[in-house]
Amino acid sequence: MSGIQLPEPDTGVLDRRDALVAGLQRVSPNVVTDPIGLEVFEADALTAYRNVPLAVVLPTSTEEVSRVLRFCHENDLNVLPRGAGTSLSGGALPMKDTVVVGISKMNQVLDINLDDRVARVQTGITNLGISNAVSELGFFYAPDPSSQLACTLAGNIAMNSGGAHCLKYGVTTNNILGMTVVMMDGEIVEFGGDFLDPHGYDFLGLMTGSEGQFGIVTEATVRILPKAEGERPMLMGFNSAEDAGGCVAAIIGAGIVPVALEYMDRPAIKICEDFAGAGYPLDVEALLIVEVEGSEEEIADLFGRIREIAKDFNPTEMREAQSAEEAAAIWRGRKSAFGAMGRISDYMCMDGVIPLSTLPKALSEVSRICQHYGLGVANIFHAGDGNLHPLIMFNANDPDEKDRAERCGGDILEACVELGGCLTGEHGVGIEKRDLMTTQYNRTDLEQQIRVKTVFDPDWRLNRGKVFPLDMQPGNGSPHA
Amino acid sequence: MAAPMLDGFMPGSEDELAAFIAHSAEAQTPVEVCGNGTKRAIGRPVQTAGKIGTGNLTGVTLYEPSELVIAARAGTPLSEVEALLDEHNQMLAFEPADMTPLTGKSDVAEPPTIGSVFATNTSGSRRVLRGAARDHLLGVRAVNGRGETIKWGGRVMKNVTGVDLARGLSGSWGTLAVMTEVTMKVLPKPEDTRTLMLFGLPDEAAIALCCAAMGTPYEVSAAIHIPASMAARLSNQELGGLGRAITALRLENFPESTQARAEKLEQQIGTFGEVYTIGNEPSLEFWRDVRELRFLTGSQFPLWRITTAPSRAVGMVNAIRAQLDCQAAYDWSGGLVWLELAPSRDADATDLRRIIADFEAHATLIRAPLAMRSAVEVFHPLPAANMTLSQKLKAAFDPAGILNPGRMYPEV
Ligand SMILES: Cc1cc2nc3c(=O)[nH]c(=O)nc-3n(C[C@H](O)[C@H](O)[C@@H](O)COP(=O)(O)OP(=O)(O)OC[C@H]3O[C@@H](n4cnc5c(N)ncnc54)[C@H](O)[C@@H]3O)c2cc1C
Ligand SMILES: Cc1cc2nc3c(=O)[nH]c(=O)nc-3n(C[C@H](O)[C@H](O)[C@H](O)COP(=O)(O)OP(=O)(O)OC[C@H]3O[C@@H](n4cnc5c(N)ncnc54)[C@H](O)[C@@H]3O)c2cc1C
């Protein structure tokens, strides 16, 4: 297996497995015990790491989650909250002594209020499920991770997920008004509500992005927004990263904030085009997809402004989608990027963020690092916010290549930090970036974060072994404790 | 540049500040944390031996207009940040409200600081569309109650690296740490502003109108309802002189868009009454007044800031009105109520909180005499579990309890 160290499981707990499972069954009718059932929960989308958990519980109510956590608390059991398991950073990887508490059965819409523009839902609902529930009413839920068909709101809250439309509408933390949280000792707490700006400390903000380490979120009130009158993308090709990056800066500098602003480099364009036949130009170094919203007249006006701006950057191609079909074609290539990539190679999807002005430098650093490790790479990213997604290609069956890919990824993320950016824009730290945390934060910074984690989970039972360097984590089982 | 009103310690650098706090922690000497202290007359009074002002920690440290990001030391006047942004046609989209006229401190020599905007999570009318101050905070440097310098985040738009301390410090009123530098997301300034107004609507219809407008695709960026008595205080004599309630909806965008959107919005809300649309200049004047809360009296009448869901706001105000002598204006499409009460011994805190409990609302006492603010709960009381967590969070940042003790709640 690969290089990331995990806490040792508590053998005392493993030895008592049968008794503990029986105890769990007394507080919940929804305990998964059969070996095949348990295997489903052994990994998230960072599939290189796997552990069959001690037990899995799939509760159907907040009260049941509370009973399960109280039992785990009383029996000193470690708990992993889980949504759909699409985390790319190993955030939902269980340890062998862990009870997985999955909220995927709790997927009901509880209330929709259009006057207040909020929806109250159970957090096992998928991201897209929320938008679908209000779509007929002309509304949508704004944060839109590419995994939105599968990932749950709970996972989105825990990871503070983003998506293509975040430049304009913000990420998860900007769209959550209230939540119901079950603390590790079983206490049920409410933060916020269906109104703006709750009083007191910003617990909503602290919970969001806490990677399953603070409590289990079972219900949430989210902001829903009226859909725009229309939206349409335009596609632009450039001969260099400098030109494409300069064009992005100029668009924003001119006061235009597109709803989406996506960037693909030459290898990414080729891979996506081969797969989706979207009609992308193949002779360019960089491609931008710029989507704007509004009425037909507004879209025409904005396209006109963007064209004028782009002229200074020698675009080799500018194509405005004239119809729904053309719009779909432009997006088809971008949206199938991960699938297209998977067809030609195993790959690791990195998630660093850089200041936009360093884009050309960042891209050349990424290729230099990948060349150094002898690995191929394609770059796709949200250009408006500098969130890079280098896709590092490797052969998963070759342990050496796998190891090189991990080190290559680490170097890329360190480069992002050196350029003034950060380690993760949307996928979270999990186990993947845990040991890189010291490149972005010093020990004092991390100790302050650790003290806040301890406020919520004093015994460090929730999602152990993640986010913080192992040697800074208190609690049993850690090799450095 | 020593601010004369502050007789406390004005550190010239983050290191000096850290050393001072470390020393205070060791000596267990509580300190009051101030920006320029313009709002010391608001909130729970703090009794401390020492006082820290950030007024010498000034200056914009980074500005990249094309990346929509600006950073400034915490003591930088808000006005200075906004003036610089204005030169590049950009703005703080959350439109921090200006409380200066309210507190009677219109002295520009001591302007509100950018640090305090985030320490108090102060947002204005655009909050309803674009989010609160805390939603625009990208990174923060601060000194905690141990005298340690901590940082979180940075200058990039998206960041989920570790526990979100920036949100943790937002709205914490200087009780957890003293911010020394803040990095913010900014947005382009709209080229054009138009305001649709309806006059003389009863509260119920007005809030229904605001909610209907906010539900259209036209991106209404503010929706406010001001009763006639309060509208009389607006700078625009014509509007104030009408003697009628004003319900106002703001559209901001490129001129081509605002015009088209204004026409469509008018069609959709025409059933509520006759719609008057005002153009860019008068719109800017009207919303500047709103931002400065000009519709409130500058007097000592107790002032409450109440948040609830728009759909419950009018019922709540009616219930209050049935028992207390008050005037109310509704911002945020009804979600924010500014309530002025007739003078009383305790700002009617007990009665008010009892009445609004049925409406899941939260009330903060913004203005009242000192003695009253020491006697009543200024911030809305928390449920026991939330208070316990709050105390633990306070201890996680400030174990000796020296930073602004009691400013938010007696317990923290
Ligand atoms: C109960 C209450 C509600 C308020 N609500 C609003 C509102 O809705 N809209 C509005 O516009 N204004 C509001 N204010 C006023 C708000 O404080 C001012 O607008 C403001 O920004 C004052 O600037 P200042 O620099 O003079 O701050 P000060 O009066 O010096 O400080 C204000 C608060 O922020 C803290 N603080 C200041 N600087 C820092 C720092 N660097 N690090 C940590 N903490 C710091 C202080 O400890 C203090 O608690 C409110 C004030 C109170 C007391
Ligand atoms: C193809 C693909 C594309 C992706 N694209 C994006 C993207 O564009 N943007 C983006 O942000 N992410 C993206 N992701 C990453 C992932 O989908 C998100 O992180 C998502 O939010 C995870 O949700 P989940 O329900 O799968 O959570 P899980 O993977 O089950 O869990 C993720 C984390 O949430 C915690 N958690 C789960 N449930 C709870 C709960 N009830 N209470 C507290 N904590 C809980 C877990 O402990 C874990 O730390 C992508 C993933 C894939 C596979």
PDB file of C-alpha atoms in Angstrom, chain B residues 41-47 345-347 365 368-379 406-410:
ATOM      1  CA  ALA B  41     -21.676  53.077  23.018  1.00  0.00           C
ATOM      2  CA  ILE B  42     -23.295  49.972  21.568  1.00  0.00           C
ATOM      3  CA  GLY B  43     -23.410  46.547  23.124  1.00  0.00           C
ATOM      4  CA  ARG B  44     -22.586  45.344  26.607  1.00  0.00           C
ATOM      5  CA  PRO B  45     -20.162  47.639  28.396  1.00  0.00           C
ATOM      6  CA  VAL B  46     -16.857  46.031  29.247  1.00  0.00           C
ATOM      7  CA  GLN B  47     -15.093  46.788  32.507  1.00  0.00           C
ATOM      8  CA  ARG B 345     -36.566  51.572  32.206  1.00  0.00           C
ATOM      9  CA  ASP B 346     -35.238  48.411  30.605  1.00  0.00           C
ATOM     10  CA  ALA B 347     -35.709  48.958  26.854  1.00  0.00           C
ATOM     11  CA  LEU B 365     -30.165  45.879  21.609  1.00  0.00           C
ATOM     12  CA  ALA B 368     -29.604  52.236  24.956  1.00  0.00           C
ATOM     13  CA  PRO B 369     -28.050  54.105  27.851  1.00  0.00           C
ATOM     14  CA  LEU B 370     -25.044  52.520  29.527  1.00  0.00           C
ATOM     15  CA  ALA B 371     -26.791  51.488  32.714  1.00  0.00           C
ATOM     16  CA  MET B 372     -29.502  49.744  30.766  1.00  0.00           C
ATOM     17  CA  ARG B 373     -26.977  47.892  28.615  1.00  0.00           C
ATOM     18  CA  SER B 374     -25.254  46.541  31.705  1.00  0.00           C
ATOM     19  CA  ALA B 375     -28.564  45.433  33.158  1.00  0.00           C
ATOM     20  CA  VAL B 376     -30.256  43.645  30.237  1.00  0.00           C
ATOM     21  CA  GLU B 377     -29.066  40.987  27.830  1.00  0.00           C
ATOM     22  CA  VAL B 378     -27.916  42.968  24.814  1.00  0.00           C
ATOM     23  CA  PHE B 379     -27.375  39.975  22.565  1.00  0.00           C
ATOM     24  CA  GLY B 406     -18.744  40.008  28.995  1.00  0.00           C
ATOM     25  CA  ARG B 407     -19.029  42.058  25.828  1.00  0.00           C
ATOM     26  CA  MET B 408     -21.367  39.560  24.152  1.00  0.00           C
ATOM     27  CA  TYR B 409     -22.666  37.560  27.081  1.00  0.00           C
ATOM     28  CA  PRO B 410     -21.822  37.719  30.771  1.00  0.00           C
TER      29      PRO B 410
END
